[in-house]
């Protein structure tokens, strides 16, 4: 069955949001093509973290461009698939959702950065930076899911859960890779690691 392109139910704001997400990804690619080449294979190859997860982690333009792209892409995905995700019967206003997601991400990243600085520990900073890198990589698939869900009349429920599963798998691979790489460090501080998981990864969803 051929997909039918949607023309009436997709607002202009979503088009510009998706265009912004695409623009940020393209800009990051041309800003640092070597970093992008490794970043684009992050789910199957952790060489990106081995090469770039060091030094001044919070001052990398590529990292922040991809964080902005994740903000845009996750907002678009949530808006398009709001009802199919079971978040409510009525989809919120796009720009209110954009502001809310931005505030949530900024608060979370700010708190994580503060945590890394309080501990003054390179390993903590690398863990957080690595986790955010996998999150940003997963955002590329959220962009695809939002674009397909917005402009083609395939089953939105199927699209919703396929791309949600892909995103969850990427995060799972990321956590497995990071825990394995820092296993000895985390074993000695298992209580603080569990506290971090509860505070920053579980609590925001409750």
PDB file of C-alpha atoms in Angstrom, residues 15 18-19 30 38 40 56 62 67 72-73 75 84 88 92 94 97 101 104 129-130 139 141 147-148 155 164 192:
ATOM      1  CA  UNK A  15       7.959  22.050   9.382  1.00  0.00           C
ATOM      2  CA  UNK A  18      12.111  19.761  11.612  1.00  0.00           C
ATOM      3  CA  UNK A  19      14.054  22.037   9.289  1.00  0.00           C
ATOM      4  CA  UNK A  30      30.331  20.346   8.389  1.00  0.00           C
ATOM      5  CA  UNK A  38      32.602   8.589  14.418  1.00  0.00           C
ATOM      6  CA  UNK A  40      27.246   8.487  13.249  1.00  0.00           C
ATOM      7  CA  UNK A  56      37.252  20.023  27.908  1.00  0.00           C
ATOM      8  CA  UNK A  62      29.819  19.828  18.187  1.00  0.00           C
ATOM      9  CA  UNK A  67      22.284  18.802  22.250  1.00  0.00           C
ATOM     10  CA  UNK A  72      14.386  20.137  18.580  1.00  0.00           C
ATOM     11  CA  UNK A  73      14.033  16.518  17.444  1.00  0.00           C
ATOM     12  CA  UNK A  75      10.053  18.028  20.786  1.00  0.00           C
ATOM     13  CA  UNK A  84       0.041   7.333  20.458  1.00  0.00           C
ATOM     14  CA  UNK A  88      -2.852  12.622  26.690  1.00  0.00           C
ATOM     15  CA  UNK A  92      -0.337  20.518  23.539  1.00  0.00           C
ATOM     16  CA  UNK A  94       3.805  23.014  19.768  1.00  0.00           C
ATOM     17  CA  UNK A  97       5.906  21.873  24.354  1.00  0.00           C
ATOM     18  CA  UNK A 101      11.176  20.231  26.770  1.00  0.00           C
ATOM     19  CA  UNK A 104      13.505  20.163  31.297  1.00  0.00           C
ATOM     20  CA  UNK A 129      29.127  13.315  28.525  1.00  0.00           C
ATOM     21  CA  UNK A 130      28.998   9.780  27.129  1.00  0.00           C
ATOM     22  CA  UNK A 139      17.741  11.986  18.653  1.00  0.00           C
ATOM     23  CA  UNK A 141      16.094   8.573  14.923  1.00  0.00           C
ATOM     24  CA  UNK A 147       9.187  13.389   9.927  1.00  0.00           C
ATOM     25  CA  UNK A 148       7.650  10.090   8.834  1.00  0.00           C
ATOM     26  CA  UNK A 155       0.050   3.616  10.922  1.00  0.00           C
ATOM     27  CA  UNK A 164      10.607   4.611  20.472  1.00  0.00           C
ATOM     28  CA  UNK A 192      26.150   6.937  44.439  1.00  0.00           C
TER      29      UNK A 192
END
